[in-house]
Each structure stands twice: as C-alpha cells, then as structure tokens.
Amino acid sequence: MIIDCHGHYTTAPEAHTAWRTAQQNAFRDGVTPPAYPDIPDDEIRASIEGSQLRLMDERGIDLTIFSPRASAMGHHFGDESVSRAWTEASNDLIARVIKLFPTRFAGVCQLPQSPGVPIARSVPELRRCVEELGFVGCNLNPDPSGGHWTAAPLTDESWFPLYEAMVELDVPAMVHVSAVTNDNFHATGSHYLNADTTAFMQFLQSDLFERFPGLRFVIPHGGGAVPYHWGRFRGLADMLDRPPLTSLLGNVFFDTCVYHQPGIDLLFSVIDVDNILFGSEMVGAVRGIDPTTGHHFDDTRRYVSSLDLPPGALEKVYSSNARRVYPRLV
Amino acid sequence: MIIDCHGHYTTAPEAHTAWRTAQQNAFRDGVTPPAYPDIPDDEIRASIEGSQLRLMDERGIDLTIFSPRASAMGHHFGDESVSRAWTEASNDLIARVIKLFPTRFAGVCQLPQSPGVPIARSVPELRRCVEELGFVGCNLNPDPSGGHWTAAPLTDESWFPLYEAMVELDVPAMVHVSAVTNDNFHATGSHYLNADTTAFMQFLQSDLFERFPGLRFVIPHGGGAVPYHWGRFRGLADMLDRPPLTSLLGNVFFDTCVYHQPGIDLLFSVIDVDNILFGSEMVGAVRGIDPTTGHHFDDTRRYVSSLDLPPGALEKVYSSNARRVYPRLV
C-alpha cells in the first residue's frame, strides 16, 4: 500500500474559490459575505476524478492525506472571523471528498490562524475536524502573517495550547506556510522552503520535545534546505551545545517532495528511512513535465522507486511511517 | 592554486569589536562614539596567523577572498551614519590584512547599507574599496532589516545604481545577509540559507540579467536550498514561463560551503562545474570537528577533493572560476 502524506485540494470546485473571493471582497467593503454556495457531490467528484484521483491511479498511490490548498489558506487576510469562516468551509469540503472516496483520502485540516490571535482559538476547529470529521492531522502555519514572520517561533510557549491538543488527540502537524504578501518571497519557490528550514532550526535550538515527547511534525518539501545541509546542522547542534540531531528524529519527519532524482538520493543518504514519509505535493506546486525525464516533476514515486531500497525500507516510506506519524489513519 | 572565495574576518582584534560595542552604546545614549582605536600591525598579524592563515596552510588554500564578519555587519542597527562608520572601519581593517599578507588575501567589502536608505549611497564606499583599496568584490545584504525582509527584492530597480557601479568596476557581489533581530530565524542556521534560496528565486523570476548582462552574483552556502531542489526550480521556471535555469548561469554562481560529503556530491551532480567556486566560510559558521569523519565540518576541500573530478574541472572550481567571477583578482 502506498500512502501519499502530502496532497492539497488544488482543484476545488470553482464555486468554492469564488466564494472566497466574495468573502474577501465583502471584508474589504465592510459588508456581510454571501452564504456559502451549495456544491453538488457531482462537482466535487468530477474535480477529484479528473485530476488527483486519476494521477494517484496512474502513479499507484492508494491513499492521499489530503488538506485544503496551502497557498489559499491566506491566514494573513482579513481578521479572525474571516479566517475562521474560510477555514471551516475548506475543511468541510475536504470532509466531503473523504465521504465520497473514503478508501482513497484521509483528511488533514487547515487551522483558523490569524496574526496576533492566540493559537488556543484554533483548537476547537482541530477538535471538530479530528473528532467529528475523522481527520488525522493538521497543517500548522508558522508565519500566519504571510511572509513577514511576525509570530513567535514554533518553540515558544504561546503555541503550547495547540500542542497539548495535538498530543491528546494523537495527531501530527505538517509545518506549512501559505501565500506571501512580501515581494521578496515566491510562495512555492522560496517561502515554503524557507519555512521548512526555519522550523527545523527552531526545533534544533529548543527543548520542545522534552516538554512534549508525543508531539510530531512533518517538515514538507523534503525538509527545505535541511538534508542538503545536514552537516551544517550537525555542526551547529554541536556548537550550540545541543543534543545530536538524532534526538529530534522521534518527533520530526520529512516528506519526499523533492522533484529530481539527485535530491531524493541525497535525502535518503542522510535521513534515516524511519523519518521519511512518501509525499508528492500533488496536484500542486510544480505541475509540468520534466523534459529531461519525460515524466512529471512531482511524480516522486519514480524517484523513490529508483532508489532500490530493500523492501522493508520501502514499505516504511510508503506506508508504515505514515501510519506511525498519523496513527488515526488506521 | 586554490582560492577560497568565502572567508570572513571572524577573528578580528578585540579592539575592533569593542569599538563596535562602544559605537552602538553611543548611538543608544545619543552621544558621540569614541575615536576608532589604534590597532598595531602585530595584533592583526597575530589574529590572522593563529587562525585563518594556519587553517589555510593546513588545508592547502593559497588565497582567501576575505571580507568583514558577515554576522557583524548589522545593517539593521542604528542609522545610516552608524552603518557607514562601522563599514568603513571594517573595510579598512580588511585592507590592512591584505597589506600584511598580500599574496594570501584579496578583499571583498561590506557595504554601508541601512534600512530605507537608497543603495546609491553605498556606491561611494564600493568605489573607495575597489579603486583605492584594491578590493575585488562586495557583499550585498538583501535584507538590511535583519530578518524582517522590508527591502525590495534584489531584482527591483531601486538596486540598479549599485549594479551599474558593479558592472562598471567589473566586480561581483556575494549575496550575504547578516545578524537577525527576528526570533524566528537563527543567523547561520536558517537566515543565511533562506536568503540564498530567496535571492535565487528572485533572479529566476526576473529579467535582471538581460538588463545587466555583466552582473555577477555568488550565492553562498552552496546556494541555500537551490541545488537540492533543482528539479523544483526547473519546474517553476517552466510553470512561470521563464527561460530554463541555465539562462541564469552566466551570472549566478554557487560556493562549496556545504559541510558534509553527500551535500557536496549533490551540488556537483546538478550544478555545472563552471558555476561552482571553492569556498569554506572559514573561520565561520561551524567551527567544530565532525565526529563521523574526525575532520572539521568546514574543511570543504576534503569533500571537493573526494569527488574525483577530472583535473580540468578541479582547476575551475579551485581557481579559474574565481578569477573569472572576480577578474580583479588577476
């Protein structure tokens, strides 16, 4: 069985995204947003069958851990109530996908974060998604300001109310930023990767996992710059009198969203196979075909299967690591 | 001959760094800073011979392209006049090192950047360093705010006055941020790497090098996350209707400051050998000994020499690429 730990609903029905635009316009105009539209099951089915599910079938992916489109989370926009309404609508839509395709998708929720709003106010939505909708995890945005990095580091105690709930519910978070409003950054080209690297270094510097031994994070996009600079991070841990990096590996995991063979080779050469979860970020950041291979850049299964891993290792990456990190999958 | 393109004067005499502290205190107190101290040649000689030069000799490095300590540039601190005075003092100190060891060091200057101050006001210091002190390049900070990313992207025309001077003087810039005042980031652990990735994506998105065909940038720390995610960047260039990444390689170069063998292997497997300059960032970010090898993490010559490159390729990386990117070296 092959589980893709990193899929976003980037092909959501037009009525859903149009409502977001209407909601944003209403906020700007200081008026009440329109009611969320009725979206028939058939539209949702078509939006999945024609893209995500077709690609999963082509690539032999059995199950995708599926969350709302990351770049559309837009926590920076509006205020807490705008973020909450959009988040609930987006999570409800994921729940409908799962109801339609219960054997092919598992849900991960967006949180109703908003700059300056205590994370405790995101906990009820996490509980609703896990306890009522059957979701298996959440996406946590370390920079709800959208590229201005105004929140406290993920290791600051202001985040602890969420971590307490995550541990209690036994769900992990994928560290995932959203769109940027800072011209220095391109969302998928630099902001995402920077956030991955930033989060790892925050974890390295702190005792967060002594305080929360059961807390688990997936750092997507192959860990940003981290595996490529694994020697640098090992050296920094040493210089900063921190425990070896291996001390983080009970709590921190990386996906395989690295879109060329040399990158995947590197990932597997430095990160223990117990800490790598198969993922493709599909249909997502990079949708084209690599002219050097003739295959989609994001067809990460090709890279992983080219590694010639022993069957036990492959099974961990494809399936059992995901089940361990997201135990509610079972 | 082996040229290290990335060395910072991290062992500058105590009197120099103490003056910086005094200058900062004076700014805080609203008083005139003390005069810059007399630092005898012997102190400078000792600060170099006991560390940088000893390590260069141990590692077989003939020449280091040497600049003021990057984390100490601190462009965010104080105001334009504070940044200018500190920059001039730091560059003058580099000039003295070069005068004492003219066959072993070449100078690269810090610029007197300050948040919100037009970059044109850094041009006179660049000219002074190149034309009067014989420097061969500069370090350019894309985020003089120190981790808040309030400046325009490097591709914005507000930077063009500097680029015009760089082209006229035929000197490159290393893209290099400094200390951070944003708790989310660790200077050497995430901010440096993020800035490298960010700058590359900015270049990818723009026509900067059509406007300035002779402009050259070195992206340090092995290019941040870029080579590890080379497939992602190739795919993004395609998605964004940009030319192939190879179109950037007449203007953008990477150093070898990647502190483990698998990272260096990856760098050389994806980046053309014409675009890699040997560098170690020594004595710098990571000073310890790697327990898995028994050698210093930043002894990057070991990793490069383990690659078994053909002699012509090795010569490019060790010497002729640096001479091409920094033509004033000759």
PDB file of N, CA and C in Angstrom, chain A residues 232-313:
ATOM      1  N   ARG A 232      26.019  20.901   8.201  1.00  0.00           N
ATOM      2  CA  ARG A 232      25.947  22.215   8.845  1.00  0.00           C
ATOM      3  C   ARG A 232      25.101  22.141  10.120  1.00  0.00           C
ATOM      4  N   PHE A 233      23.966  21.476  10.034  1.00  0.00           N
ATOM      5  CA  PHE A 233      23.080  21.394  11.203  1.00  0.00           C
ATOM      6  C   PHE A 233      23.682  20.508  12.288  1.00  0.00           C
ATOM      7  N   ARG A 234      24.355  19.441  11.890  1.00  0.00           N
ATOM      8  CA  ARG A 234      25.043  18.633  12.906  1.00  0.00           C
ATOM      9  C   ARG A 234      26.093  19.478  13.609  1.00  0.00           C
ATOM     10  N   GLY A 235      26.823  20.278  12.816  1.00  0.00           N
ATOM     11  CA  GLY A 235      27.856  21.131  13.390  1.00  0.00           C
ATOM     12  C   GLY A 235      27.276  22.228  14.265  1.00  0.00           C
ATOM     13  N   LEU A 236      26.145  22.786  13.856  1.00  0.00           N
ATOM     14  CA  LEU A 236      25.517  23.834  14.668  1.00  0.00           C
ATOM     15  C   LEU A 236      25.001  23.263  15.989  1.00  0.00           C
ATOM     16  N   ALA A 237      24.430  22.069  15.937  1.00  0.00           N
ATOM     17  CA  ALA A 237      23.968  21.442  17.179  1.00  0.00           C
ATOM     18  C   ALA A 237      25.139  21.293  18.149  1.00  0.00           C
ATOM     19  N   ASP A 238      26.267  20.898  17.607  1.00  0.00           N
ATOM     20  CA  ASP A 238      27.477  20.747  18.417  1.00  0.00           C
ATOM     21  C   ASP A 238      27.937  22.101  18.980  1.00  0.00           C
ATOM     22  N   MET A 239      28.002  23.120  18.099  1.00  0.00           N
ATOM     23  CA  MET A 239      28.463  24.453  18.527  1.00  0.00           C
ATOM     24  C   MET A 239      27.545  25.071  19.573  1.00  0.00           C
ATOM     25  N   LEU A 240      26.244  24.785  19.443  1.00  0.00           N
ATOM     26  CA  LEU A 240      25.261  25.397  20.343  1.00  0.00           C
ATOM     27  C   LEU A 240      25.005  24.532  21.575  1.00  0.00           C
ATOM     28  N   ASP A 241      25.841  23.510  21.759  1.00  0.00           N
ATOM     29  CA  ASP A 241      25.686  22.605  22.904  1.00  0.00           C
ATOM     30  C   ASP A 241      24.301  21.983  22.973  1.00  0.00           C
ATOM     31  N   ARG A 242      23.803  21.639  21.811  1.00  0.00           N
ATOM     32  CA  ARG A 242      22.528  20.943  21.742  1.00  0.00           C
ATOM     33  C   ARG A 242      22.797  19.448  21.568  1.00  0.00           C
ATOM     34  N   PRO A 243      21.808  18.612  21.888  1.00  0.00           N
ATOM     35  CA  PRO A 243      21.991  17.175  21.652  1.00  0.00           C
ATOM     36  C   PRO A 243      22.162  16.900  20.147  1.00  0.00           C
ATOM     37  N   PRO A 244      22.677  15.737  19.784  1.00  0.00           N
ATOM     38  CA  PRO A 244      22.805  15.412  18.364  1.00  0.00           C
ATOM     39  C   PRO A 244      21.448  15.490  17.658  1.00  0.00           C
ATOM     40  N   LEU A 245      21.494  15.722  16.357  1.00  0.00           N
ATOM     41  CA  LEU A 245      20.251  15.864  15.587  1.00  0.00           C
ATOM     42  C   LEU A 245      19.353  14.644  15.715  1.00  0.00           C
ATOM     43  N   THR A 246      19.963  13.504  15.936  1.00  0.00           N
ATOM     44  CA  THR A 246      19.161  12.286  16.051  1.00  0.00           C
ATOM     45  C   THR A 246      18.134  12.396  17.176  1.00  0.00           C
ATOM     46  N   SER A 247      18.404  13.282  18.139  1.00  0.00           N
ATOM     47  CA  SER A 247      17.444  13.444  19.245  1.00  0.00           C
ATOM     48  C   SER A 247      16.127  14.048  18.763  1.00  0.00           C
ATOM     49  N   LEU A 248      16.139  14.657  17.583  1.00  0.00           N
ATOM     50  CA  LEU A 248      14.903  15.243  17.047  1.00  0.00           C
ATOM     51  C   LEU A 248      14.075  14.228  16.269  1.00  0.00           C
ATOM     52  N   LEU A 249      14.684  13.092  15.948  1.00  0.00           N
ATOM     53  CA  LEU A 249      14.077  12.227  14.940  1.00  0.00           C
ATOM     54  C   LEU A 249      12.956  11.335  15.470  1.00  0.00           C
ATOM     55  N   GLY A 250      12.679  11.441  16.766  1.00  0.00           N
ATOM     56  CA  GLY A 250      11.466  10.809  17.263  1.00  0.00           C
ATOM     57  C   GLY A 250      10.235  11.674  17.028  1.00  0.00           C
ATOM     58  N   ASN A 251      10.480  12.920  16.677  1.00  0.00           N
ATOM     59  CA  ASN A 251       9.384  13.888  16.596  1.00  0.00           C
ATOM     60  C   ASN A 251       9.283  14.627  15.270  1.00  0.00           C
ATOM     61  N   VAL A 252      10.338  14.568  14.471  1.00  0.00           N
ATOM     62  CA  VAL A 252      10.393  15.353  13.240  1.00  0.00           C
ATOM     63  C   VAL A 252      10.593  14.424  12.050  1.00  0.00           C
ATOM     64  N   PHE A 253       9.767  14.610  11.044  1.00  0.00           N
ATOM     65  CA  PHE A 253       9.763  13.728   9.872  1.00  0.00           C
ATOM     66  C   PHE A 253       9.796  14.587   8.605  1.00  0.00           C
ATOM     67  N   PHE A 254      10.295  13.998   7.535  1.00  0.00           N
ATOM     68  CA  PHE A 254      10.399  14.714   6.260  1.00  0.00           C
ATOM     69  C   PHE A 254       9.600  13.980   5.194  1.00  0.00           C
ATOM     70  N   ASP A 255       9.039  14.734   4.256  1.00  0.00           N
ATOM     71  CA  ASP A 255       8.389  14.068   3.130  1.00  0.00           C
ATOM     72  C   ASP A 255       9.342  13.991   1.935  1.00  0.00           C
ATOM     73  N   THR A 256       8.878  13.401   0.852  1.00  0.00           N
ATOM     74  CA  THR A 256       9.741  13.206  -0.327  1.00  0.00           C
ATOM     75  C   THR A 256       9.407  14.182  -1.459  1.00  0.00           C
ATOM     76  N   CYS A 257       8.894  15.359  -1.118  1.00  0.00           N
ATOM     77  CA  CYS A 257       8.548  16.320  -2.170  1.00  0.00           C
ATOM     78  C   CYS A 257       9.794  17.049  -2.660  1.00  0.00           C
ATOM     79  N   VAL A 258      10.615  16.320  -3.345  1.00  0.00           N
ATOM     80  CA  VAL A 258      11.863  16.823  -3.929  1.00  0.00           C
ATOM     81  C   VAL A 258      11.833  16.327  -5.369  1.00  0.00           C
ATOM     82  N   TYR A 259      11.906  17.246  -6.315  1.00  0.00           N
ATOM     83  CA  TYR A 259      11.457  16.925  -7.675  1.00  0.00           C
ATOM     84  C   TYR A 259      12.551  16.586  -8.676  1.00  0.00           C
ATOM     85  N   HIS A 260      13.538  15.888  -8.213  1.00  0.00           N
ATOM     86  CA  HIS A 260      14.546  15.330  -9.141  1.00  0.00           C
ATOM     87  C   HIS A 260      15.289  14.215  -8.401  1.00  0.00           C
ATOM     88  N   GLN A 261      15.848  13.324  -9.187  1.00  0.00           N
ATOM     89  CA  GLN A 261      16.479  12.141  -8.602  1.00  0.00           C
ATOM     90  C   GLN A 261      17.653  12.472  -7.665  1.00  0.00           C
ATOM     91  N   PRO A 262      18.564  13.401  -8.036  1.00  0.00           N
ATOM     92  CA  PRO A 262      19.698  13.656  -7.130  1.00  0.00           C
ATOM     93  C   PRO A 262      19.252  14.152  -5.759  1.00  0.00           C
ATOM     94  N   GLY A 263      18.165  14.926  -5.722  1.00  0.00           N
ATOM     95  CA  GLY A 263      17.669  15.411  -4.430  1.00  0.00           C
ATOM     96  C   GLY A 263      17.130  14.274  -3.576  1.00  0.00           C
ATOM     97  N   ILE A 264      16.378  13.375  -4.201  1.00  0.00           N
ATOM     98  CA  ILE A 264      15.849  12.222  -3.466  1.00  0.00           C
ATOM     99  C   ILE A 264      17.009  11.320  -3.011  1.00  0.00           C
ATOM    100  N   ASP A 265      17.995  11.158  -3.870  1.00  0.00           N
ATOM    101  CA  ASP A 265      19.166  10.352  -3.481  1.00  0.00           C
ATOM    102  C   ASP A 265      19.802  10.939  -2.213  1.00  0.00           C
ATOM    103  N   LEU A 266      19.968  12.255  -2.208  1.00  0.00           N
ATOM    104  CA  LEU A 266      20.569  12.899  -1.044  1.00  0.00           C
ATOM    105  C   LEU A 266      19.712  12.703   0.204  1.00  0.00           C
ATOM    106  N   LEU A 267      18.409  12.936   0.062  1.00  0.00           N
ATOM    107  CA  LEU A 267      17.503  12.798   1.209  1.00  0.00           C
ATOM    108  C   LEU A 267      17.685  11.433   1.874  1.00  0.00           C
ATOM    109  N   PHE A 268      17.679  10.396   1.055  1.00  0.00           N
ATOM    110  CA  PHE A 268      17.776   9.049   1.613  1.00  0.00           C
ATOM    111  C   PHE A 268      19.197   8.719   2.080  1.00  0.00           C
ATOM    112  N   SER A 269      20.177   9.451   1.584  1.00  0.00           N
ATOM    113  CA  SER A 269      21.539   9.146   2.044  1.00  0.00           C
ATOM    114  C   SER A 269      21.825   9.766   3.405  1.00  0.00           C
ATOM    115  N   VAL A 270      21.069  10.799   3.806  1.00  0.00           N
ATOM    116  CA  VAL A 270      21.380  11.423   5.100  1.00  0.00           C
ATOM    117  C   VAL A 270      20.295  11.253   6.159  1.00  0.00           C
ATOM    118  N   ILE A 271      19.049  11.046   5.738  1.00  0.00           N
ATOM    119  CA  ILE A 271      17.962  10.935   6.724  1.00  0.00           C
ATOM    120  C   ILE A 271      17.577   9.463   6.881  1.00  0.00           C
ATOM    121  N   ASP A 272      17.433   9.068   8.124  1.00  0.00           N
ATOM    122  CA  ASP A 272      17.074   7.690   8.406  1.00  0.00           C
ATOM    123  C   ASP A 272      15.742   7.346   7.738  1.00  0.00           C
ATOM    124  N   VAL A 273      15.659   6.147   7.222  1.00  0.00           N
ATOM    125  CA  VAL A 273      14.469   5.739   6.473  1.00  0.00           C
ATOM    126  C   VAL A 273      13.207   5.722   7.364  1.00  0.00           C
ATOM    127  N   ASP A 274      13.401   5.666   8.672  1.00  0.00           N
ATOM    128  CA  ASP A 274      12.255   5.739   9.589  1.00  0.00           C
ATOM    129  C   ASP A 274      11.638   7.138   9.651  1.00  0.00           C
ATOM    130  N   ASN A 275      12.355   8.123   9.135  1.00  0.00           N
ATOM    131  CA  ASN A 275      11.899   9.513   9.252  1.00  0.00           C
ATOM    132  C   ASN A 275      11.475  10.129   7.928  1.00  0.00           C
ATOM    133  N   ILE A 276      11.292   9.288   6.925  1.00  0.00           N
ATOM    134  CA  ILE A 276      10.891   9.788   5.608  1.00  0.00           C
ATOM    135  C   ILE A 276       9.519   9.225   5.257  1.00  0.00           C
ATOM    136  N   LEU A 277       8.598  10.126   4.943  1.00  0.00           N
ATOM    137  CA  LEU A 277       7.252   9.733   4.529  1.00  0.00           C
ATOM    138  C   LEU A 277       7.079  10.062   3.055  1.00  0.00           C
ATOM    139  N   PHE A 278       6.600   9.107   2.305  1.00  0.00           N
ATOM    140  CA  PHE A 278       6.344   9.370   0.894  1.00  0.00           C
ATOM    141  C   PHE A 278       5.333  10.505   0.745  1.00  0.00           C
ATOM    142  N   GLY A 279       5.650  11.441  -0.158  1.00  0.00           N
ATOM    143  CA  GLY A 279       4.742  12.545  -0.439  1.00  0.00           C
ATOM    144  C   GLY A 279       5.046  13.105  -1.813  1.00  0.00           C
ATOM    145  N   SER A 280       4.064  13.771  -2.404  1.00  0.00           N
ATOM    146  CA  SER A 280       4.290  14.324  -3.744  1.00  0.00           C
ATOM    147  C   SER A 280       3.838  15.776  -3.873  1.00  0.00           C
ATOM    148  N   GLU A 281       3.037  16.267  -2.931  1.00  0.00           N
ATOM    149  CA  GLU A 281       2.512  17.648  -3.009  1.00  0.00           C
ATOM    150  C   GLU A 281       1.730  17.808  -4.314  1.00  0.00           C
ATOM    151  N   MET A 282       1.057  16.749  -4.693  1.00  0.00           N
ATOM    152  CA  MET A 282       0.374  16.694  -5.975  1.00  0.00           C
ATOM    153  C   MET A 282      -1.137  16.821  -5.736  1.00  0.00           C
ATOM    154  N   VAL A 283      -1.902  17.552  -6.527  1.00  0.00           N
ATOM    155  CA  VAL A 283      -1.555  18.365  -7.679  1.00  0.00           C
ATOM    156  C   VAL A 283      -1.164  19.737  -7.133  1.00  0.00           C
ATOM    157  N   GLY A 284       0.072  20.142  -7.308  1.00  0.00           N
ATOM    158  CA  GLY A 284       0.460  21.275  -6.513  1.00  0.00           C
ATOM    159  C   GLY A 284       1.400  22.256  -7.124  1.00  0.00           C
ATOM    160  N   ALA A 285       2.556  22.330  -6.484  1.00  0.00           N
ATOM    161  CA  ALA A 285       3.473  23.433  -6.731  1.00  0.00           C
ATOM    162  C   ALA A 285       4.041  23.412  -8.141  1.00  0.00           C
ATOM    163  N   VAL A 286       4.367  22.230  -8.612  1.00  0.00           N
ATOM    164  CA  VAL A 286       5.046  22.116  -9.901  1.00  0.00           C
ATOM    165  C   VAL A 286       4.286  21.086 -10.731  1.00  0.00           C
ATOM    166  N   ARG A 287       3.630  21.534 -11.785  1.00  0.00           N
ATOM    167  CA  ARG A 287       2.707  20.659 -12.500  1.00  0.00           C
ATOM    168  C   ARG A 287       3.220  20.153 -13.847  1.00  0.00           C
ATOM    169  N   GLY A 288       4.367  20.628 -14.266  1.00  0.00           N
ATOM    170  CA  GLY A 288       4.823  20.321 -15.618  1.00  0.00           C
ATOM    171  C   GLY A 288       5.538  18.983 -15.731  1.00  0.00           C
ATOM    172  N   ILE A 289       5.989  18.735 -16.948  1.00  0.00           N
ATOM    173  CA  ILE A 289       6.739  17.516 -17.257  1.00  0.00           C
ATOM    174  C   ILE A 289       8.205  17.885 -17.404  1.00  0.00           C
ATOM    175  N   ASP A 290       9.049  17.127 -16.748  1.00  0.00           N
ATOM    176  CA  ASP A 290      10.485  17.367 -16.812  1.00  0.00           C
ATOM    177  C   ASP A 290      10.989  16.910 -18.182  1.00  0.00           C
ATOM    178  N   PRO A 291      11.496  17.831 -18.979  1.00  0.00           N
ATOM    179  CA  PRO A 291      11.943  17.426 -20.323  1.00  0.00           C
ATOM    180  C   PRO A 291      13.124  16.448 -20.278  1.00  0.00           C
ATOM    181  N   THR A 292      13.845  16.425 -19.170  1.00  0.00           N
ATOM    182  CA  THR A 292      14.999  15.514 -19.108  1.00  0.00           C
ATOM    183  C   THR A 292      14.572  14.078 -18.797  1.00  0.00           C
ATOM    184  N   THR A 293      13.334  13.891 -18.292  1.00  0.00           N
ATOM    185  CA  THR A 293      12.884  12.529 -17.977  1.00  0.00           C
ATOM    186  C   THR A 293      11.629  12.144 -18.755  1.00  0.00           C
ATOM    187  N   GLY A 294      10.873  13.130 -19.215  1.00  0.00           N
ATOM    188  CA  GLY A 294       9.597  12.853 -19.873  1.00  0.00           C
ATOM    189  C   GLY A 294       8.469  12.557 -18.888  1.00  0.00           C
ATOM    190  N   HIS A 295       8.738  12.705 -17.606  1.00  0.00           N
ATOM    191  CA  HIS A 295       7.722  12.444 -16.583  1.00  0.00           C
ATOM    192  C   HIS A 295       7.458  13.717 -15.774  1.00  0.00           C
ATOM    193  N   HIS A 296       6.320  13.717 -15.073  1.00  0.00           N
ATOM    194  CA  HIS A 296       6.001  14.880 -14.248  1.00  0.00           C
ATOM    195  C   HIS A 296       7.074  15.089 -13.169  1.00  0.00           C
ATOM    196  N   PHE A 297       7.430  16.361 -12.978  1.00  0.00           N
ATOM    197  CA  PHE A 297       8.377  16.705 -11.909  1.00  0.00           C
ATOM    198  C   PHE A 297       7.913  16.113 -10.580  1.00  0.00           C
ATOM    199  N   ASP A 298       6.597  16.185 -10.318  1.00  0.00           N
ATOM    200  CA  ASP A 298       6.100  15.806  -8.993  1.00  0.00           C
ATOM    201  C   ASP A 298       5.722  14.319  -8.902  1.00  0.00           C
ATOM    202  N   ASP A 299       6.117  13.543  -9.881  1.00  0.00           N
ATOM    203  CA  ASP A 299       5.885  12.093  -9.813  1.00  0.00           C
ATOM    204  C   ASP A 299       7.011  11.483  -8.965  1.00  0.00           C
ATOM    205  N   THR A 300       6.934  11.776  -7.668  1.00  0.00           N
ATOM    206  CA  THR A 300       8.053  11.431  -6.785  1.00  0.00           C
ATOM    207  C   THR A 300       8.178   9.926  -6.575  1.00  0.00           C
ATOM    208  N   ARG A 301       7.124   9.192  -6.910  1.00  0.00           N
ATOM    209  CA  ARG A 301       7.251   7.746  -6.750  1.00  0.00           C
ATOM    210  C   ARG A 301       8.341   7.180  -7.652  1.00  0.00           C
ATOM    211  N   ARG A 302       8.493   7.782  -8.835  1.00  0.00           N
ATOM    212  CA  ARG A 302       9.553   7.311  -9.739  1.00  0.00           C
ATOM    213  C   ARG A 302      10.932   7.441  -9.100  1.00  0.00           C
ATOM    214  N   TYR A 303      11.167   8.576  -8.452  1.00  0.00           N
ATOM    215  CA  TYR A 303      12.481   8.784  -7.828  1.00  0.00           C
ATOM    216  C   TYR A 303      12.687   7.796  -6.685  1.00  0.00           C
ATOM    217  N   VAL A 304      11.649   7.651  -5.868  1.00  0.00           N
ATOM    218  CA  VAL A 304      11.782   6.775  -4.695  1.00  0.00           C
ATOM    219  C   VAL A 304      11.962   5.324  -5.141  1.00  0.00           C
ATOM    220  N   SER A 305      11.195   4.926  -6.159  1.00  0.00           N
ATOM    221  CA  SER A 305      11.307   3.523  -6.569  1.00  0.00           C
ATOM    222  C   SER A 305      12.634   3.254  -7.283  1.00  0.00           C
ATOM    223  N   SER A 306      13.280   4.314  -7.793  1.00  0.00           N
ATOM    224  CA  SER A 306      14.595   4.129  -8.421  1.00  0.00           C
ATOM    225  C   SER A 306      15.706   3.918  -7.414  1.00  0.00           C
ATOM    226  N   LEU A 307      15.403   4.104  -6.137  1.00  0.00           N
ATOM    227  CA  LEU A 307      16.462   4.041  -5.126  1.00  0.00           C
ATOM    228  C   LEU A 307      16.932   2.620  -4.871  1.00  0.00           C
ATOM    229  N   ASP A 308      16.103   1.665  -5.234  1.00  0.00           N
ATOM    230  CA  ASP A 308      16.453   0.274  -4.994  1.00  0.00           C
ATOM    231  C   ASP A 308      16.612   0.006  -3.491  1.00  0.00           C
ATOM    232  N   LEU A 309      15.665   0.534  -2.712  1.00  0.00           N
ATOM    233  CA  LEU A 309      15.663   0.287  -1.270  1.00  0.00           C
ATOM    234  C   LEU A 309      15.257  -1.162  -1.016  1.00  0.00           C
ATOM    235  N   PRO A 310      15.735  -1.745   0.071  1.00  0.00           N
ATOM    236  CA  PRO A 310      15.230  -3.065   0.452  1.00  0.00           C
ATOM    237  C   PRO A 310      13.724  -2.982   0.730  1.00  0.00           C
ATOM    238  N   PRO A 311      12.972  -4.050   0.488  1.00  0.00           N
ATOM    239  CA  PRO A 311      11.506  -3.999   0.623  1.00  0.00           C
ATOM    240  C   PRO A 311      11.043  -3.459   1.972  1.00  0.00           C
ATOM    241  N   GLY A 312      11.712  -3.816   3.034  1.00  0.00           N
ATOM    242  CA  GLY A 312      11.293  -3.338   4.354  1.00  0.00           C
ATOM    243  C   GLY A 312      11.392  -1.833   4.459  1.00  0.00           C
ATOM    244  N   ALA A 313      12.445  -1.281   3.904  1.00  0.00           N
ATOM    245  CA  ALA A 313      12.634   0.169   3.957  1.00  0.00           C
ATOM    246  C   ALA A 313      11.590   0.861   3.089  1.00  0.00           C
TER     247      ALA A 313
END
